[in-house]
Amino acid sequence: MIRHRPFGSGHVYQPSIDQRLPMRPLAGEPVNLGVAAAASVTAVRCEWDGGAFDLRREGAATGPTAGAEGHLATAAAAQRGRSVRWAADSPPLPADRPVRYRFVATDGTRTRRTRWFDVQAVAWSPTGGTLTTHGTSRLEPGTTSWLVDPDQVHRVRFALRLAADEHVVGFGERFDRLDQRGHTLDATVFEQYKGQGSAGRTYLPMPFAHVLGGDGWAFYVDTAERTWYDVGDLLWIEADVTGGHLDVRFYDGSPGDVLAVWLGEVGRPEPMPDWVFRLWASGNEWNTQERVTTEMALHRKHDIPVGVVVVEAWSDESTFVAFRDAQYQVHDDGRPHRLADFTFPPDGAWPDPKSMVDDLHADGVKVVLWQIPLQKMRPHPTGQSAADAATMVARGYGVREGDGRPYRNRGWWFPTALMPDLTSPEARDWWLAKRRYLVEDVGVDGFKTDGGEHAWGHDLRYADGSVGATGNNRFPVHYAAAYGSVLRSCGKAPVTFSRAGFTGSQAHGLFWAGDEDSTWEAMRSSLRAGLTAAACGIVYWGWDLAGFSGPAPSAELYLRATAMSALLPIMQYHSEYNHHRTPSRDRTPWNIAAQTGDPRVLSVFRRYAHLRERLVPYLASSAARTIETGWPLLRSVCLVAPDDPRAWQHPYDYLLGDDLLVAPVVAEGATTRPAYLPPGRWLDLRTHQVLDGASEVEVPAPVDEIPVWCRLETAERHRGLFTSG
């Protein structure tokens, strides 16, 4: 075996062993050529532009890093390749013509050859494409250049002016920091399993940011292609530009003013039902009807009100449409089933899903089911899964490779799976029709639209005419929109719960911060992600309270996370699958109390869960005001006092709506908490002390409390929130 892919697997951060680097090399410079070969290969030679040179054996592939323990980490580790990398640098590339090359490998007595490849050098030029600015331009004259070859434009580079005291906040959901001044980053959708902050990667990027601390303005690089940013004295921007044209839009005003305009252009959030603001509960090991029913009964037993249960491990793990153990006749033509088509064995995992949902509804609990936008192909599908896969291929319902073949997922999670092309109305309707019975017949209330990050490759083809470079980042937007549409068509609110997204995702459902360990740094990282996502117009956002992966959190971390989560737009806990080993890693308050031996866990969680119930009307009205005005429901104090340097020293202080100021404790062992009070007058809801804003304070922070203030002029309206129960 010998393989060379000029653009690799499409992994945006980790080069494949069989690709060329850089993918688009500069004229006059060499390009590093990589080949993946079987271990038995003893020599590899490159035939290049009429000449030839030998490659060096560099060793076995290591594949993607697993990151940490957990069943998802195990899946990542399983993707490590066994091929051997051979590589060498080519001669310098000419500027005026493409070069042809191929590889010849010696494997015992056999000789293996790849097909011929072409590579055309590129160069930076002051001309080549068209950059159009809209609004009050901050484009620095003379900085625009284009990466071109003799036939086309590939990328543009330009700079924006920044004043010395300006800060840059946004770029979608960012785990590493609030203010990106002095840092580099990019905007491309990526599934980073844990450690998002240290890796500088995100599920939900956007090429949009506020510039705060001066006149107040924002910019939007109007593209779905990948962009890069170097936020120094000048803000340097690079963008891939299929077609050779790019629009950059500028907006003047406060963050609220800017968002009111920008969201009208890219997609305005819509009101969600009040129940989304109640406590959400889930665990990956809640994989039977009995287990779900038991966990909900334990909430009642411990007097912990719960509004939503997310059932992740409900399906057959093959079709992701049928409940596990359900019996039914295969539809060879791939047509959808109705609930009446299924028989549920009394001793099966889900003996009566509809009865379960009806009972939960009677108890005031909504039901959300997990989904993945893939048709699983490994192990080889059988039964309905095989019929659905055959239907997708025969009818062209999947995203396609550049050569027309069905795209097979290149990532580590569900490798080789087919991916539905949700830009095709016919494919989308077929995919959703198979899930319609879950809403119409079973009665579920929403979908956890997980895993929207599987579109890898610059050359993928979509039905709407976009290619990988222009369509991949948009896939999670189409995904949530599609599931929202089927809910809406069944008379339900379009409640989707996603981790991936891009520009336009603001209009489609709810979001959570993705996969993280139970650590203090993960807590800080997740809060930064929520604040930056909110600055870009994401209204309904939460995180896996105290982390979902690894050993159970300490009592202190869990209590601090509980208090903070009770004062975020979405409050939810979740836990990773752990093969039902003991001790349990469920993030239920009773399990954390048992694992830590700290009796405060249960009582304090109960108190905050009841606070959450009382906050629902405030959260619902505040979300409506956010949608009306543009001002984020979750807003950093830096957004409301950008001209005060002290505000930037408090990146974890935030307003929840217009009236509540929250200073969560995000450091282990803290007993006091410094906080920044924005301009105005503030009532401490614990001590009832009135304080003047535009100031810093140091307040006590016992482990069972969270510092919260209320605007004095609205204090009577909200005083009872924190004194009841």
XYZ file of C-alpha atoms in Angstrom:
725
model
C 0.000 0.000 0.000
C 1.166 3.519 -0.852
C -0.963 6.655 -0.606
C -0.534 10.378 -1.154
C -3.304 12.927 -0.615
C -2.144 16.474 -1.405
C -4.651 17.991 1.033
C -4.570 15.162 3.556
C -7.618 14.048 5.502
C -9.011 17.542 5.875
C -8.087 17.794 9.565
C -7.647 21.543 9.931
C -5.011 21.410 12.658
C -3.105 18.151 12.264
C -1.410 17.348 8.958
C -1.846 13.836 7.654
C 1.253 11.757 7.100
C 0.391 11.435 3.401
C -0.038 15.071 2.407
C 2.110 17.882 1.082
C 3.107 20.818 3.276
C 2.271 23.538 2.670
C -0.748 22.451 0.675
C -0.302 25.521 -1.544
C 3.471 26.127 -1.636
C 5.053 29.471 -2.487
C 6.947 30.007 -5.725
C 10.689 29.573 -5.349
C 10.351 27.395 -2.267
C 10.295 23.599 -1.837
C 7.267 21.631 -0.693
C 7.451 18.740 1.770
C 5.861 15.640 0.215
C 4.490 12.911 2.451
C 3.480 9.345 1.642
C 1.756 6.724 3.779
C 3.089 3.255 3.056
C 2.734 -0.245 4.397
C 5.384 -1.342 6.873
C 6.710 -3.782 4.275
C 7.702 -0.991 1.859
C 11.508 -0.636 1.718
C 11.967 2.368 -0.592
C 9.920 5.258 -1.982
C 10.972 7.480 -4.874
C 9.303 10.622 -6.225
C 9.243 11.181 -9.994
C 9.232 14.995 -10.192
C 9.154 17.316 -13.191
C 11.315 15.093 -15.372
C 13.646 14.129 -12.531
C 13.442 12.034 -9.377
C 14.503 11.962 -5.728
C 14.230 9.537 -2.830
C 12.004 9.891 0.237
C 13.112 9.117 3.787
C 11.336 6.709 6.088
C 10.213 8.766 9.112
C 8.383 6.200 11.229
C 4.928 4.937 12.099
C 1.940 7.259 12.309
C 0.658 8.226 15.717
C -2.728 9.536 14.604
C -4.897 11.954 16.564
C -4.146 12.418 20.225
C -6.731 10.803 22.476
C -6.451 13.551 25.076
C -7.592 11.779 28.223
C -9.548 8.859 29.586
C -13.141 8.175 28.614
C -15.020 6.249 25.946
C -14.580 9.086 23.436
C -10.847 9.146 24.089
C -10.803 5.398 23.448
C -12.505 5.996 20.100
C -9.903 8.611 19.214
C -7.054 6.265 20.106
C -8.577 3.528 17.960
C -8.127 5.750 14.907
C -4.351 5.789 15.151
C -2.914 4.549 11.924
C -0.425 1.751 11.331
C 1.062 3.207 8.181
C 4.634 4.442 7.920
C 5.420 7.968 6.781
C 7.962 8.577 4.044
C 8.794 12.200 3.190
C 11.220 14.555 1.456
C 11.459 18.171 0.350
C 11.053 18.841 -3.360
C 13.186 21.175 -5.483
C 12.044 24.824 -5.473
C 8.790 25.343 -7.317
C 8.622 27.416 -10.517
C 6.152 30.311 -10.524
C 4.829 30.082 -14.059
C 3.692 26.496 -14.497
C 2.406 23.472 -12.580
C 4.674 20.547 -11.748
C 3.623 16.905 -12.150
C 4.768 14.254 -9.709
C 4.054 10.731 -8.540
C 5.519 8.154 -6.172
C 7.015 4.729 -6.798
C 7.394 2.293 -3.898
C 9.388 -0.905 -3.604
C 7.590 -3.566 -1.594
C 9.555 -6.801 -1.684
C 9.667 -7.834 -5.333
C 6.735 -5.597 -6.277
C 6.704 -2.030 -7.477
C 3.724 0.182 -6.627
C 2.920 3.555 -8.211
C 0.506 6.313 -7.338
C -1.358 8.349 -9.931
C 0.128 11.606 -11.192
C -0.470 14.775 -9.169
C -0.125 18.439 -10.101
C 1.099 21.251 -7.865
C 1.027 24.919 -8.827
C 3.044 27.429 -6.820
C 1.368 30.527 -5.412
C 2.628 34.006 -4.551
C 1.418 37.066 -2.635
C 0.403 39.925 -4.921
C -1.063 43.402 -4.309
C -3.705 42.617 -6.934
C -5.827 39.658 -7.836
C -9.204 39.830 -6.134
C -11.764 42.303 -4.838
C -12.098 43.353 -1.196
C -15.257 45.377 -0.533
C -15.868 47.169 2.756
C -19.257 48.247 4.083
C -19.851 50.838 6.793
C -17.115 52.943 8.357
C -14.021 51.158 7.146
C -11.051 50.607 9.460
C -9.000 49.031 6.682
C -5.355 50.070 6.916
C -4.298 51.419 3.503
C -1.680 49.438 1.635
C -2.045 46.231 3.627
C -4.198 44.197 1.248
C -2.543 41.380 -0.685
C -3.759 38.283 -2.485
C -2.399 34.735 -2.605
C -2.616 33.850 -6.300
C -1.430 31.449 -8.931
C -1.651 32.060 -12.692
C -5.250 30.840 -12.769
C -7.002 31.818 -9.528
C -7.044 33.588 -6.169
C -6.778 31.484 -3.011
C -6.534 33.852 -0.055
C -6.560 37.510 0.952
C -4.618 39.256 3.716
C -5.282 42.727 5.129
C -5.110 44.723 8.357
C -7.526 46.816 10.415
C -6.524 49.774 12.568
C -6.657 49.348 16.354
C -6.142 52.064 18.945
C -3.767 51.369 21.812
C -6.539 51.070 24.407
C -8.946 48.932 22.357
C -9.867 45.346 23.225
C -11.197 42.692 20.842
C -13.946 40.334 22.050
C -15.930 37.794 20.053
C -14.977 35.352 17.273
C -17.774 33.026 18.408
C -17.367 30.726 21.379
C -13.786 31.105 22.658
C -12.463 29.014 25.523
C -8.995 30.531 25.865
C -9.665 34.165 26.784
C -12.174 36.984 26.669
C -9.946 39.678 25.155
C -7.991 38.449 22.114
C -5.729 41.512 21.938
C -2.148 40.294 21.624
C -3.095 36.804 20.437
C -3.634 34.765 17.285
C -6.598 32.562 16.447
C -8.656 31.201 13.582
C -12.322 30.571 12.851
C -13.180 27.071 11.697
C -15.594 24.506 13.151
C -13.711 21.723 14.934
C -14.447 18.968 17.422
C -11.854 19.421 20.156
C -12.430 16.677 22.716
C -11.573 18.423 25.990
C -8.853 21.007 26.568
C -10.404 23.531 24.191
C -8.875 26.469 26.044
C -5.295 25.226 25.934
C -5.686 24.067 22.330
C -7.254 27.336 21.169
C -9.953 25.469 19.229
C -13.709 25.679 19.267
C -16.890 24.004 18.102
C -18.617 27.336 17.465
C -16.446 29.973 15.773
C -17.597 33.128 13.986
C -15.632 35.661 11.894
C -17.121 38.518 13.935
C -15.861 40.562 16.874
C -16.441 43.725 18.876
C -13.698 46.312 19.284
C -14.226 47.892 22.700
C -12.636 50.617 24.789
C -12.509 53.302 22.110
C -15.254 54.554 19.812
C -17.015 51.190 19.926
C -17.279 49.242 16.693
C -17.365 45.716 15.310
C -16.404 43.881 12.149
C -17.704 40.850 10.289
C -15.712 38.989 7.665
C -18.667 37.929 5.536
C -17.629 34.420 4.614
C -18.172 30.799 5.596
C -14.584 29.944 4.669
C -11.754 29.659 7.165
C -10.281 32.884 8.527
C -7.211 33.694 10.651
C -6.496 36.622 12.984
C -3.374 38.164 14.502
C -4.631 40.762 16.976
C -1.640 43.024 17.574
C -1.091 46.742 17.085
C -2.791 46.082 13.771
C -5.471 43.418 13.481
C -4.237 41.235 10.635
C -6.849 39.065 8.933
C -6.401 36.292 6.396
C -9.298 34.557 4.672
C -9.655 31.807 2.118
C -11.510 33.283 -0.854
C -13.024 30.835 -3.296
C -14.078 33.064 -6.179
C -11.656 35.886 -5.404
C -14.070 38.280 -3.647
C -14.568 39.139 0.019
C -16.917 41.523 1.842
C -15.938 42.988 5.213
C -18.697 44.747 7.139
C -18.155 47.355 9.848
C -20.650 48.423 12.503
C -20.504 51.405 14.839
C -21.945 51.592 18.339
C -22.302 49.655 21.563
C -22.394 45.834 21.561
C -26.173 45.927 21.863
C -26.535 48.370 18.979
C -24.197 46.320 16.810
C -25.869 42.995 17.569
C -29.327 44.420 16.896
C -28.193 45.226 13.352
C -25.885 42.271 12.674
C -28.314 39.597 13.876
C -30.912 41.072 11.568
C -28.523 40.253 8.731
C -27.254 36.798 9.720
C -30.145 35.357 11.758
C -31.995 36.631 14.795
C -32.663 34.327 17.767
C -36.273 33.410 18.425
C -38.063 33.035 21.745
C -37.915 29.585 23.304
C -40.526 28.148 25.687
C -40.071 28.915 29.371
C -39.312 25.280 30.201
C -35.848 25.508 28.627
C -34.817 27.665 31.611
C -35.482 24.908 34.138
C -32.880 22.319 35.230
C -31.729 19.895 32.510
C -30.547 16.447 33.673
C -28.770 13.653 31.810
C -26.174 10.915 32.006
C -24.730 8.749 29.244
C -25.420 5.653 31.339
C -29.144 6.365 31.593
C -29.658 3.858 28.800
C -32.865 2.094 29.826
C -36.405 3.195 30.525
C -36.068 1.904 34.075
C -32.927 3.973 34.668
C -34.466 7.189 33.323
C -37.611 6.655 35.385
C -35.519 5.960 38.494
C -33.380 9.067 38.089
C -36.433 11.276 37.653
C -38.014 9.681 40.746
C -34.835 10.453 42.714
C -35.189 14.114 41.780
C -38.673 14.057 43.311
C -37.457 12.139 46.359
C -34.724 14.692 47.042
C -37.005 17.657 46.271
C -34.895 18.799 43.325
C -37.146 20.224 40.610
C -36.136 19.165 37.107
C -37.599 20.457 33.874
C -35.851 18.467 31.132
C -34.307 15.025 30.807
C -31.904 14.452 27.927
C -31.858 10.789 26.931
C -28.644 10.139 25.017
C -28.258 6.351 24.943
C -31.770 5.498 23.751
C -31.237 4.254 20.203
C -30.033 1.025 18.664
C -26.629 2.694 17.996
C -27.075 1.726 14.357
C -29.946 3.610 12.762
C -30.158 6.214 15.558
C -33.874 6.165 14.768
C -35.168 3.006 16.479
C -35.147 2.441 20.238
C -32.752 -0.257 21.372
C -34.359 -3.730 21.442
C -37.347 -2.591 19.374
C -38.620 -5.199 16.907
C -39.849 -4.156 13.474
C -39.868 -5.047 9.820
C -37.055 -3.607 7.753
C -38.144 -1.143 5.059
C -35.792 -2.027 2.236
C -36.620 1.188 0.398
C -35.556 3.301 3.365
C -39.010 4.756 3.990
C -39.812 5.934 7.523
C -41.517 3.959 10.283
C -44.295 5.023 12.614
C -44.578 4.085 16.267
C -47.191 1.450 15.382
C -44.568 -0.372 13.297
C -42.496 -1.171 16.393
C -42.948 -3.847 19.050
C -41.190 -3.262 22.348
C -40.377 -6.421 24.331
C -41.472 -6.150 27.990
C -38.001 -7.240 29.103
C -36.203 -4.917 26.661
C -34.381 -1.702 27.400
C -37.376 0.468 26.439
C -40.587 -1.546 26.975
C -42.906 1.432 26.367
C -41.235 4.683 25.275
C -44.472 6.548 24.728
C -45.759 5.661 28.189
C -42.464 6.837 29.655
C -42.704 10.160 27.839
C -46.358 10.578 28.826
C -45.521 9.919 32.475
C -42.638 12.385 32.397
C -44.886 15.000 30.847
C -47.429 14.379 33.601
C -44.652 15.131 36.096
C -43.777 18.355 34.280
C -40.589 17.002 32.679
C -39.816 17.532 28.987
C -37.881 14.926 26.975
C -34.989 15.597 24.587
C -33.429 12.778 22.519
C -29.838 12.625 21.307
C -28.963 12.618 17.603
C -25.911 12.404 15.351
C -25.895 13.590 11.700
C -24.281 10.434 10.380
C -25.322 7.092 8.900
C -23.088 4.636 10.712
C -21.049 2.308 8.470
C -18.710 0.556 10.904
C -19.179 -2.267 11.727
C -20.719 -3.155 8.376
C -24.398 -2.195 8.630
C -27.173 -4.768 8.590
C -30.962 -4.628 8.645
C -32.530 -1.180 8.500
C -29.171 0.514 8.826
C -27.964 -1.219 5.660
C -31.177 -0.311 3.841
C -30.864 3.335 4.858
C -27.226 3.464 3.784
C -28.097 1.926 0.424
C -30.900 4.471 -0.012
C -28.550 7.363 0.734
C -26.032 6.146 -1.826
C -28.557 5.244 -4.530
C -30.426 8.547 -4.288
C -27.394 10.729 -3.736
C -28.624 11.931 -0.348
C -25.163 12.230 1.171
C -22.469 14.875 1.011
C -20.088 13.952 -1.818
C -16.347 13.891 -2.333
C -14.837 16.022 -5.069
C -14.851 13.040 -7.440
C -18.549 12.357 -6.832
C -18.220 9.450 -4.421
C -20.210 9.553 -1.177
C -18.259 11.302 1.556
C -17.160 8.976 4.341
C -16.519 10.636 7.695
C -12.780 11.129 8.185
C -12.941 11.953 11.884
C -12.292 9.638 14.809
C -15.919 9.476 15.983
C -18.054 7.167 13.798
C -15.320 6.818 11.157
C -16.374 6.085 7.541
C -20.017 7.028 8.264
C -22.102 8.648 5.537
C -23.251 12.218 6.175
C -26.612 13.517 4.943
C -26.567 16.551 2.691
C -28.965 18.799 4.561
C -28.709 21.493 1.874
C -30.722 19.168 -0.379
C -34.466 19.537 0.351
C -35.104 15.969 -0.772
C -32.314 14.485 1.359
C -33.269 16.627 4.351
C -36.938 15.636 4.119
C -36.035 11.937 3.880
C -33.687 12.144 6.870
C -36.197 14.030 9.017
C -39.169 11.867 8.016
C -37.479 8.897 9.663
C -37.387 10.845 12.936
C -40.827 12.413 12.743
C -42.537 9.583 14.648
C -40.386 10.388 17.674
C -42.101 13.782 17.874
C -45.587 13.051 16.516
C -46.120 9.593 18.028
C -43.762 9.280 20.994
C -44.099 12.934 21.967
C -40.479 14.013 22.525
C -39.949 17.747 22.928
C -36.570 18.376 21.337
C -33.322 16.929 19.999
C -29.758 17.119 21.251
C -28.126 17.815 17.895
C -24.677 16.536 18.775
C -21.664 16.112 16.520
C -22.034 18.762 13.827
C -18.280 18.885 13.156
C -17.768 15.956 10.777
C -17.419 17.769 7.435
C -13.701 17.460 6.628
C -12.132 18.352 3.305
C -11.828 21.386 1.024
C -13.306 19.535 -1.943
C -16.574 18.196 -0.510
C -19.653 18.899 -2.616
C -23.074 20.010 -1.389
C -26.395 20.135 -3.217
C -26.676 23.912 -2.815
C -23.532 24.356 -4.902
C -21.122 24.991 -2.052
C -17.881 23.051 -1.722
C -16.042 21.989 1.394
C -14.221 25.293 1.735
C -17.479 27.256 1.596
C -19.911 24.717 3.047
C -18.252 22.778 5.871
C -18.579 25.501 8.494
C -22.234 25.908 7.565
C -23.068 22.225 8.133
C -23.930 22.579 11.860
C -26.159 25.558 11.048
C -28.137 23.498 8.531
C -28.202 20.585 10.995
C -29.857 22.459 13.872
C -32.159 24.302 11.467
C -33.335 21.009 9.954
C -34.220 19.419 13.286
C -35.865 22.631 14.412
C -38.027 22.550 11.306
C -39.368 19.058 11.971
C -40.202 20.012 15.552
C -41.969 23.143 14.349
C -43.909 21.198 11.704
C -45.162 18.874 14.453
C -46.445 21.785 16.529
C -43.480 21.866 18.917
C -41.032 24.645 19.684
C -37.775 24.227 17.694
C -35.724 23.156 20.720
C -32.371 21.833 19.557
C -29.344 21.545 21.843
C -26.075 21.808 19.903
C -22.381 22.250 20.599
C -21.265 23.068 17.025
C -22.235 26.127 15.054
C -21.164 29.078 12.971
C -22.511 32.439 11.831
C -26.279 32.031 11.612
C -26.499 29.547 14.472
C -27.956 32.309 16.642
C -31.342 31.638 15.012
C -31.382 27.923 15.788
C -31.950 26.635 19.278
C -29.774 26.165 22.342
C -26.078 25.411 22.836
C -23.755 23.859 25.374
C -19.989 24.172 25.673
C -19.112 20.589 24.686
C -16.878 17.955 26.241
C -14.763 18.818 29.277
C -13.185 17.308 32.372
C -14.227 18.137 35.923
C -11.503 20.663 36.691
C -11.317 24.269 37.805
C -9.613 25.288 34.595
C -12.381 23.666 32.565
C -14.912 25.670 34.582
C -13.113 28.930 33.803
C -12.655 27.915 30.188
C -16.338 27.091 29.798
C -17.436 30.403 31.287
C -15.152 32.270 28.889
C -16.780 30.314 26.064
C -20.247 31.305 27.217
C -19.362 34.989 27.532
C -17.781 35.163 24.081
C -20.588 33.176 22.451
C -23.103 35.552 24.019
C -21.141 38.534 22.707
C -21.800 37.090 19.237
C -25.539 36.749 19.742
C -25.932 33.241 21.186
C -28.773 33.610 23.704
C -29.447 30.120 25.079
C -26.143 28.719 26.357
C -24.969 26.412 29.141
C -22.268 23.895 29.968
C -21.950 20.453 31.534
C -22.105 21.579 35.161
C -18.723 20.855 36.797
C -17.609 18.924 33.699
C -18.872 15.639 32.269
C -15.734 13.518 31.851
C -13.330 11.726 34.141
C -13.589 11.153 37.895
C -16.380 12.888 39.766
C -15.624 16.484 40.771
C -14.792 17.487 44.309
C -17.606 18.778 46.484
C -16.145 22.286 46.323
C -15.952 22.339 42.527
C -19.436 20.865 42.209
C -20.961 23.443 44.549
C -19.238 26.364 42.864
C -20.316 25.044 39.471
C -23.883 24.547 40.679
C -24.140 28.128 41.916
C -22.733 29.521 38.684
C -24.934 27.302 36.505
C -28.057 28.376 38.349
C -27.240 31.873 37.111
C -26.538 31.072 33.460
C -29.051 30.972 30.594
C -29.149 27.135 30.614
C -28.551 25.005 33.737
C -27.746 21.362 33.071
C -25.610 18.481 34.265
C -24.367 15.524 32.249
C -21.846 12.677 32.571
C -19.800 10.602 30.154
C -20.284 6.885 29.628
C -18.079 4.855 31.990
C -19.155 1.279 31.188
C -21.308 1.192 34.353
C -18.218 0.743 36.497
C -18.224 1.623 40.162
C -18.017 4.061 41.706
C -20.573 5.782 39.505
C -19.473 8.950 37.745
C -22.988 10.345 37.405
C -23.105 14.071 38.088
C -26.387 13.827 40.010
C -26.164 15.728 43.301
C -26.933 12.601 45.315
C -24.118 10.678 43.643
C -21.633 13.526 44.124
C -22.707 13.723 47.766
C -22.111 9.998 48.150
C -18.753 10.029 46.323
C -17.371 13.040 48.180
C -18.960 12.287 51.549
C -20.004 15.930 51.818
C -23.645 16.244 52.968
C -23.772 19.892 51.889
C -23.815 18.886 48.228
C -27.395 17.697 48.238
C -28.859 20.496 50.342
C -27.020 23.262 48.505
C -27.898 21.843 45.091
C -31.532 21.659 46.208
C -31.446 25.321 47.213
C -30.030 26.405 43.860
C -32.447 24.182 41.922
C -35.340 25.937 43.674
C -33.711 29.306 42.976
C -33.589 28.264 39.346
C -37.337 27.627 39.349
C -37.948 31.102 40.717
C -35.647 32.605 38.064
C -37.567 31.165 35.105
C -39.871 34.195 34.600
C -36.910 36.577 34.864
C -34.856 34.526 32.401
C -37.736 34.279 29.934
C -38.431 38.021 30.010
C -34.710 38.814 29.817
C -34.278 36.533 26.801
C -37.172 38.292 25.091
C -35.524 41.640 25.786
C -32.219 40.334 24.420
C -33.913 39.323 21.186
C -35.555 42.750 20.990
C -32.542 44.916 21.841
C -29.462 42.870 20.917
C -27.885 43.211 24.376
C -26.701 39.721 25.389
C -28.605 37.799 28.033
C -25.194 36.745 29.374
C -22.882 39.740 29.176
C -19.404 40.318 30.512
C -18.952 43.469 32.606
C -16.360 44.396 29.978
C -19.168 44.839 27.446
C -21.105 47.255 29.657
C -18.098 49.236 30.951
C -15.511 48.887 28.159
C -13.852 52.222 28.920
C -13.030 51.312 32.522
C -9.680 49.474 32.681
C -10.778 47.876 35.963
C -13.557 45.972 34.224
C -10.986 44.123 32.088
C -9.355 42.804 35.263
C -12.549 40.832 36.025
C -13.135 38.539 33.019
C -15.436 36.179 34.968
C -17.902 38.814 36.247
C -21.088 39.096 34.223
C -24.631 40.373 34.054
C -27.504 37.944 33.624
C -30.073 40.088 31.888
C -30.247 43.771 32.693
C -30.611 43.515 36.451
C -28.500 40.747 38.015
C -24.721 40.971 38.443
C -22.944 37.681 39.171
C -19.400 37.064 40.427
C -18.954 33.266 40.341
C -16.116 31.752 42.350
C -13.857 29.973 39.852
C -10.744 29.391 41.986
C -10.223 26.461 44.331
C -9.997 27.320 48.018
C -11.260 30.897 47.672
C -13.058 32.346 50.692
C -13.444 35.892 49.354
C -14.099 37.228 45.889
C -13.035 40.516 44.251
C -15.660 41.841 41.861
C -16.320 44.768 39.563
C -19.603 46.684 39.847
C -20.561 48.468 36.599
C -21.882 52.041 36.714
C -25.133 52.458 38.649
C -26.187 51.531 42.157
C -26.230 47.904 43.242
C -27.934 45.981 46.036
C -26.050 43.007 47.478
C -28.750 40.326 47.544
C -27.018 38.514 50.412
C -26.300 41.418 52.783
C -28.747 44.036 51.395
C -25.918 46.569 51.348
C -26.234 49.266 48.662
C -23.031 50.040 46.746
C -22.112 52.573 44.091
C -20.978 51.152 40.772
C -17.941 51.857 38.632
C -16.018 50.360 41.537
C -14.272 47.236 42.771
C -15.270 45.389 45.931
C -14.024 42.379 47.906
C -16.815 40.229 49.316
C -17.037 37.025 51.382
C -17.568 33.878 49.314
C -18.447 30.845 51.455
C -18.526 27.602 49.512
C -22.317 27.443 49.617
C -22.880 31.002 48.355
C -22.339 33.041 45.192
C -21.974 36.838 45.196
C -24.954 38.388 43.397
C -26.120 41.998 43.132
C -29.234 43.594 41.690
C -29.701 47.025 40.189
C -31.124 49.124 42.967
C -33.976 50.508 40.871
C -35.309 46.974 40.236
C -34.419 45.477 43.604
C -37.961 45.228 44.955
C -38.948 43.251 41.891
C -36.217 40.657 42.441
C -35.521 40.664 46.176
C -37.619 37.555 46.805
C -35.608 35.463 44.375
C -32.773 35.016 46.825
C -34.639 35.024 50.127
C -37.254 32.334 49.475
C -36.669 28.678 50.258
